[in-house]
Coordinates of N, CA and C in Angstrom, one line a residue:
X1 N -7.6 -15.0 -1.1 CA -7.5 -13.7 -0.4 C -7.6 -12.6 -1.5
X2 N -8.1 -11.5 -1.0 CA -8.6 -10.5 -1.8 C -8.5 -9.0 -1.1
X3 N -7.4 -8.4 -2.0 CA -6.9 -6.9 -1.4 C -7.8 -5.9 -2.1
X4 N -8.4 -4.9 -1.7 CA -8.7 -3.7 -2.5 C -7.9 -2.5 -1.7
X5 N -7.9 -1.2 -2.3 CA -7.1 -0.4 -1.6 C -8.5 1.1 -1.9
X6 N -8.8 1.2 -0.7 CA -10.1 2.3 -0.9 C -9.4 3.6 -0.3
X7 N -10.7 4.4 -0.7 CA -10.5 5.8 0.1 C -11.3 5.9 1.3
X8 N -11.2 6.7 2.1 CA -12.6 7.1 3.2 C -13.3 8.0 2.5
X9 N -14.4 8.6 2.6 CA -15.0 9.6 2.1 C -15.7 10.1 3.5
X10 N -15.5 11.7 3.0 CA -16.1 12.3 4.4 C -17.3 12.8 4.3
X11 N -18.5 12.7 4.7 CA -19.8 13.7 4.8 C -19.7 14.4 5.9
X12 N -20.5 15.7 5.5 CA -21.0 16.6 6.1 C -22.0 16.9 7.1
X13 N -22.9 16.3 8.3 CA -24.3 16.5 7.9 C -25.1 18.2 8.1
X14 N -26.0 18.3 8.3 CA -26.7 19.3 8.6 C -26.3 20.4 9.4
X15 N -25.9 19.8 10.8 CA -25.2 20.4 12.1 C -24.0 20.6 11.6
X16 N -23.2 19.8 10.5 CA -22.1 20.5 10.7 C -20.5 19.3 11.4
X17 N -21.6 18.1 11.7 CA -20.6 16.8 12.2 C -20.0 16.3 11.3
X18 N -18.7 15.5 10.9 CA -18.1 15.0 9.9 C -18.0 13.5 10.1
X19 N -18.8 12.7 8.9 CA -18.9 11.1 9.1 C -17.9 10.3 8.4
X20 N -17.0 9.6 8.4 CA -16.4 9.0 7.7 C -17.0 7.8 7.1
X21 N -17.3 7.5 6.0 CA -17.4 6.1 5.4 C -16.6 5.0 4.4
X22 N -16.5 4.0 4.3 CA -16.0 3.5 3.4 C -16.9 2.5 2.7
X23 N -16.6 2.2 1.7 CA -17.8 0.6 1.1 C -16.6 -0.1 0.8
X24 N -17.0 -1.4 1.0 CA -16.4 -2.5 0.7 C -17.3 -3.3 -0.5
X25 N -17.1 -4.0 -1.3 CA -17.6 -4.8 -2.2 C -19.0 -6.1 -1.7
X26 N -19.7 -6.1 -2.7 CA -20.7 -6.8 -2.4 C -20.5 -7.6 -1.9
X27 N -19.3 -8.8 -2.7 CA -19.0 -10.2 -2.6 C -18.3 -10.1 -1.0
X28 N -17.6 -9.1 -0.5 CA -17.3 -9.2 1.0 C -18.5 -9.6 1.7
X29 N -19.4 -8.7 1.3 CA -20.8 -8.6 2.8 C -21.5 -10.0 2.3
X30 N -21.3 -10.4 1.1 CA -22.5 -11.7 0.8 C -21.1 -13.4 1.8
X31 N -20.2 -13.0 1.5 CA -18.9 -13.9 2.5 C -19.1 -13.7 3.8
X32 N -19.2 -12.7 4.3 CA -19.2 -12.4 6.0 C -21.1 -12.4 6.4
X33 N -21.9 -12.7 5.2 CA -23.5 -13.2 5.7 C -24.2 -12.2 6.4
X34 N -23.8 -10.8 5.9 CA -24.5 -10.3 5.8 C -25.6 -10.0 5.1
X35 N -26.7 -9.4 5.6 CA -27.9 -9.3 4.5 C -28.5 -8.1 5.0
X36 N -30.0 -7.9 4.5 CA -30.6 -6.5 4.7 C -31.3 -6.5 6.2
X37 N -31.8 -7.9 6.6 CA -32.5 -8.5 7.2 C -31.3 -8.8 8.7
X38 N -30.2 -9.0 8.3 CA -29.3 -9.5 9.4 C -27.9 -8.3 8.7
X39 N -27.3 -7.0 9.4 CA -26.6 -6.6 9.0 C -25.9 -6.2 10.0
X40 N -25.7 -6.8 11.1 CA -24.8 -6.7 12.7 C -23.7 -7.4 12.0
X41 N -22.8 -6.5 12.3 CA -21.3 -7.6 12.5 C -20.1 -6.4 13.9
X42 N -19.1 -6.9 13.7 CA -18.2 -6.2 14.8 C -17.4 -6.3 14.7
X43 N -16.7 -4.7 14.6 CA -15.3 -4.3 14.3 C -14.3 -4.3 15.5
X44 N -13.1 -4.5 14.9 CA -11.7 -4.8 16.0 C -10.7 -3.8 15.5
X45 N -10.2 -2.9 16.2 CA -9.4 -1.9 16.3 C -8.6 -2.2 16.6
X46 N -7.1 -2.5 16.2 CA -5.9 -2.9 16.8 C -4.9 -1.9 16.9
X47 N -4.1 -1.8 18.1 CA -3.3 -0.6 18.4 C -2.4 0.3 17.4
X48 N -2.5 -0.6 16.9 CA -1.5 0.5 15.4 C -2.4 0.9 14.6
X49 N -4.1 0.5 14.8 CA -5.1 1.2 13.9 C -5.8 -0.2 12.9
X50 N -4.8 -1.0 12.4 CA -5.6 -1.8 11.7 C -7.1 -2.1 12.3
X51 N -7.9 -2.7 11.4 CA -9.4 -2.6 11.9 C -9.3 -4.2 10.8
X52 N -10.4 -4.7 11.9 CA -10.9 -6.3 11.4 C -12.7 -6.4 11.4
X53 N -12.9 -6.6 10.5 CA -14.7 -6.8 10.5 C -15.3 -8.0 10.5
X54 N -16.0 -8.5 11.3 CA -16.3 -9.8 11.4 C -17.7 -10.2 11.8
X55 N -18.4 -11.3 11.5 CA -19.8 -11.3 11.4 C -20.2 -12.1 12.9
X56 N -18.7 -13.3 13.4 CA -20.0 -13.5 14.2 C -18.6 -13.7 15.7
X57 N -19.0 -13.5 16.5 CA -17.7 -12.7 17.6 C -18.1 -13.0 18.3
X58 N -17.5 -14.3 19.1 CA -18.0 -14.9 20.1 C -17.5 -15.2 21.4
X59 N -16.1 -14.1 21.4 CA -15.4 -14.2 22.6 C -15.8 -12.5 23.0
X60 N -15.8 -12.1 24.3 CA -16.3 -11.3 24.9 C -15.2 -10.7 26.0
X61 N -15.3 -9.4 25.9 CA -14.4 -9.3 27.3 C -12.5 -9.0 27.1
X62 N -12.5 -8.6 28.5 CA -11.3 -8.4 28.1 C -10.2 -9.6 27.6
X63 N -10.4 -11.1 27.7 CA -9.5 -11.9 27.4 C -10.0 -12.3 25.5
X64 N -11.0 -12.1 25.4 CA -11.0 -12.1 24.1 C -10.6 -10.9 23.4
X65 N -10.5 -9.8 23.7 CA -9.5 -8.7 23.3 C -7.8 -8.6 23.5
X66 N -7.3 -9.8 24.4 CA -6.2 -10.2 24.5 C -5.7 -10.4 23.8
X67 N -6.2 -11.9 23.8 CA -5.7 -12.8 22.9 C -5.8 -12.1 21.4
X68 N -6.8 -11.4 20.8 CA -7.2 -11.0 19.4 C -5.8 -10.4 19.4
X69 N -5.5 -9.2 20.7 CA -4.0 -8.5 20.4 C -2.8 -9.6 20.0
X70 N -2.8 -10.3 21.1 CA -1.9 -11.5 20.9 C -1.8 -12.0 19.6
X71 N -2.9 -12.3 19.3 CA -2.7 -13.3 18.1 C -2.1 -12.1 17.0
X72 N -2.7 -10.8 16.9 CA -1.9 -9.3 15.8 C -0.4 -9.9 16.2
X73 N 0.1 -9.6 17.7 CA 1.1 -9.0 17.7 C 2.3 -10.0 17.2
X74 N 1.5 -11.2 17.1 CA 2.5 -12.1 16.6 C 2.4 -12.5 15.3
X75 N 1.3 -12.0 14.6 CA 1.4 -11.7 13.2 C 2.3 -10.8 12.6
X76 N 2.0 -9.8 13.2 CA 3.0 -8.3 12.9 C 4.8 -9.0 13.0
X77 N 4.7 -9.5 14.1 CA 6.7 -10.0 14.9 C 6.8 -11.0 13.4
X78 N 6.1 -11.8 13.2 CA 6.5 -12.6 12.1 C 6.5 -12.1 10.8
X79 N 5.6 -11.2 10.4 CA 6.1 -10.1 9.4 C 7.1 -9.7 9.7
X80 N 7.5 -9.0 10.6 CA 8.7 -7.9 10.9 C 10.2 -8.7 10.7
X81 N 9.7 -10.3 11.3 CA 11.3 -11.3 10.9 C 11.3 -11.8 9.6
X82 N 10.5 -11.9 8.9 CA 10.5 -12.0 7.2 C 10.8 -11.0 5.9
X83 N 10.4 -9.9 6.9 CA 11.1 -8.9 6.1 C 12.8 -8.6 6.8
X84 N 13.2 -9.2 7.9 CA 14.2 -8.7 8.2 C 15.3 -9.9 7.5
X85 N 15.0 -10.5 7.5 CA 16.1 -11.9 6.9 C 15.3 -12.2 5.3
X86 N 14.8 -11.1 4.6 CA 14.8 -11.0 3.1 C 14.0 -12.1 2.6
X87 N 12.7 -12.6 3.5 CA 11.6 -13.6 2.9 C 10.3 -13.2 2.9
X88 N 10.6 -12.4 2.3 CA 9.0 -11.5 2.0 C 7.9 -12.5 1.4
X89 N 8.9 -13.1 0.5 CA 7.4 -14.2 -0.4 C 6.9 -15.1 0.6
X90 N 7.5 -15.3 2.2 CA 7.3 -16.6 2.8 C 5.8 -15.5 3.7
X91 N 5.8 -14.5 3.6 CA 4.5 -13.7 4.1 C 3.2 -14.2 3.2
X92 N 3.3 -13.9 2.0 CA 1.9 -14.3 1.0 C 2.0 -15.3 1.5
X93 N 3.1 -17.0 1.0 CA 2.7 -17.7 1.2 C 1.5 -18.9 2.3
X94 N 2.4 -18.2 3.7 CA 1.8 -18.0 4.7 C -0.2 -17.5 5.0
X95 N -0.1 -16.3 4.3 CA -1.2 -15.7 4.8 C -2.1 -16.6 3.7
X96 N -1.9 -16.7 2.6 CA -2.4 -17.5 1.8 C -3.0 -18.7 2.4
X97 N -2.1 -19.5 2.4 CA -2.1 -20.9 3.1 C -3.5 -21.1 4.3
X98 N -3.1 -19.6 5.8 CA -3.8 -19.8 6.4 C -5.0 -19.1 6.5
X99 N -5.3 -18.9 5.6 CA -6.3 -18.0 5.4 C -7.4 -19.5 4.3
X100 N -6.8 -19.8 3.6 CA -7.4 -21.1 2.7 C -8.2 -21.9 3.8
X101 N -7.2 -22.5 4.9 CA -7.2 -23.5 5.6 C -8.5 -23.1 6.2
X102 N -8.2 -21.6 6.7 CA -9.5 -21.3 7.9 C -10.9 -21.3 7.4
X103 N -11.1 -21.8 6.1 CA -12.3 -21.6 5.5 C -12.9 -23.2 5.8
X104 N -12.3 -24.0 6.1 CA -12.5 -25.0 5.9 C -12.6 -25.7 7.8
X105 N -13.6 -26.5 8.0 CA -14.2 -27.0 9.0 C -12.8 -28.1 9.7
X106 N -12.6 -28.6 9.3 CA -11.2 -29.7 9.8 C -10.0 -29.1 9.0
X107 N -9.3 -28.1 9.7 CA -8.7 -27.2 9.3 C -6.9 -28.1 9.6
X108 N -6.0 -27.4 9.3 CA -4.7 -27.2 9.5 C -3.8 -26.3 9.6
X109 N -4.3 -25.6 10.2 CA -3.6 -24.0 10.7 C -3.4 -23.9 11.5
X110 N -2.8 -24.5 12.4 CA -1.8 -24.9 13.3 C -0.5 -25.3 13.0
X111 N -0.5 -26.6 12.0 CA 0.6 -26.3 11.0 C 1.4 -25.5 10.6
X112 N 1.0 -24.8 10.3 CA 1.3 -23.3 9.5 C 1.8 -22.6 10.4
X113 N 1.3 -22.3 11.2 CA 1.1 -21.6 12.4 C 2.8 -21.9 13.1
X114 N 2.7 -23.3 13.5 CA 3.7 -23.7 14.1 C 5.1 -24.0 12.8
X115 N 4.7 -24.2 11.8 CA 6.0 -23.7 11.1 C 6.5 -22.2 10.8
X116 N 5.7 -21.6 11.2 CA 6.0 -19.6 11.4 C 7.2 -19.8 12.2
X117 N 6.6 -20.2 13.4 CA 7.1 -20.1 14.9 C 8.5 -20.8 14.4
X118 N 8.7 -22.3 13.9 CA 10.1 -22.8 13.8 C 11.0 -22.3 13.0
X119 N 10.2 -21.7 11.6 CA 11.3 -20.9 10.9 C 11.7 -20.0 11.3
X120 N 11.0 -19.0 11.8 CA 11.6 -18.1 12.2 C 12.1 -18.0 14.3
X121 N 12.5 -19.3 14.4 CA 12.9 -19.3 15.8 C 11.6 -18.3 16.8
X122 N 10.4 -18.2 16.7 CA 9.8 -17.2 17.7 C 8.8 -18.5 18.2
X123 N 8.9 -17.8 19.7 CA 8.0 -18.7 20.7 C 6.6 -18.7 20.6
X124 N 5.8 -19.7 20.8 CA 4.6 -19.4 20.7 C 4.0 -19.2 21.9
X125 N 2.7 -18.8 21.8 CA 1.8 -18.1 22.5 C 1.2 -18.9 23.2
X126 N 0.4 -18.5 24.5 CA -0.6 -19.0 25.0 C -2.0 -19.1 23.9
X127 N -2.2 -18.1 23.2 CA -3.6 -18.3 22.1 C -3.6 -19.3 20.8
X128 N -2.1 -19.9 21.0 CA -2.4 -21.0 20.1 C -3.3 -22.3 20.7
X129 N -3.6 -22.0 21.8 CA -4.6 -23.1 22.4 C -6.2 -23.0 21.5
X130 N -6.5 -21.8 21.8 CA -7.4 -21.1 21.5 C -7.7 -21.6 19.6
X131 N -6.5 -21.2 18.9 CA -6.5 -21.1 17.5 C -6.9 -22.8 17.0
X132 N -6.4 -23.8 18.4 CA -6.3 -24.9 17.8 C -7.9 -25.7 18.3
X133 N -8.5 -24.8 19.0 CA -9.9 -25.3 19.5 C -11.0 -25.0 17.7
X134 N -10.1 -24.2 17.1 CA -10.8 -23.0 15.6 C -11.5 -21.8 16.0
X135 N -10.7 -21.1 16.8 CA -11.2 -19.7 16.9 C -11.0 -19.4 16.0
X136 N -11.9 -19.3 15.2 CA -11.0 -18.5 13.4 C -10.7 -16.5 13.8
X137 N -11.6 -16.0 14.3 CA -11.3 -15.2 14.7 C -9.7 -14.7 15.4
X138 N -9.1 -15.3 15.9 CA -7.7 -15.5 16.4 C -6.9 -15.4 15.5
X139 N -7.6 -16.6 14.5 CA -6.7 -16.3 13.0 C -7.1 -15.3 12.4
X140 N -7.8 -14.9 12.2 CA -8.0 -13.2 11.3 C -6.9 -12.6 12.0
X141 N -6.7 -12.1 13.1 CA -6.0 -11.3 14.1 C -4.7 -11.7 13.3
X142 N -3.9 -13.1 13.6 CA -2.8 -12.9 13.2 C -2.5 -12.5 11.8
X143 N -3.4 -12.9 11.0 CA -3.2 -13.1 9.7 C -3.6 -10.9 9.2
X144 N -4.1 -10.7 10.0 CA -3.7 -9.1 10.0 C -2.5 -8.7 10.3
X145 N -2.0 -9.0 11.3 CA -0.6 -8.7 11.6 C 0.6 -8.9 10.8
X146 N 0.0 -9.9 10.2 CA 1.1 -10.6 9.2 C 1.0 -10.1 7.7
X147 N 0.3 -9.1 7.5 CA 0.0 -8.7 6.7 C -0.4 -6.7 6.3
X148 N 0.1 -6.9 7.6 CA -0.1 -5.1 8.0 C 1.0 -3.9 7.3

């Protein structure tokens, strides 16, 4: 996993409109497949503002905007119980862990997943179905939340 901490920068144009941009690093866009030739990807807004960028988004609709919330909001609750009972390091570990796994095709983030849920006594979700089909996208979501 890989943090940078950027600024927005604002332009101006002609008329007088104000654009916000940001750049992200090369090695992001060459990871998420983008290129000059293929440069569509799609961003996810989540209610507290975090934003997720992703290349290839294949749930549509309102239930795949659900569950994406779902999957934050239980990222965020499992942050919020790790910082409250003083296991901050069990956050990296976590995000680490499932974030490693999700790269990989025969994954085990569900694991992880379900040991969140037992240490910290919280119920799980209906989108863990979803997570365990490899929505990785689902996992971005939580692993935003858990990291927000």
């Amino acid at each position: 996993m890989e943090k940078k901490d950027k600024s927005i920068q604002f332009s101006k144009s002609g008329n007088g409109a104000i654009s916000p941009r940001i750049s992200i690093p090369n090695s992001w866009v060459e990871k998420l497949g983008v290129t000059e030739d293929d440069k569509k990807v799609t961003t996810v807004q989540f209610s507290d503002g975090d934003i997720l960028i992703t290349k290839n988004f294949k749930q549509e609709g309102f239930m795949g905007s659900k569950l994406m919330n779902e999957a934050y909001d239980f990222g965020l609750k499992a942050k919020n119980e790790f910082i409250k009972q003083n296991k901050k390091e069990r956050i990296h570990f976590y995000s680490a862990n499932i974030l490693k796994e999700n790269q990989i095709e025969e994954n085990n983030v569900m694991d992880y997943i379900l040991n969140i849920c037992l240490e910290l006594h919280i119920n799980s979700e209906d989108f863990f179905i979803d997570i365990m089909r490899g929505n990785k996208l689902l996992v971005q979501s939580m692993i935003a939340g858990l990291m927000s």
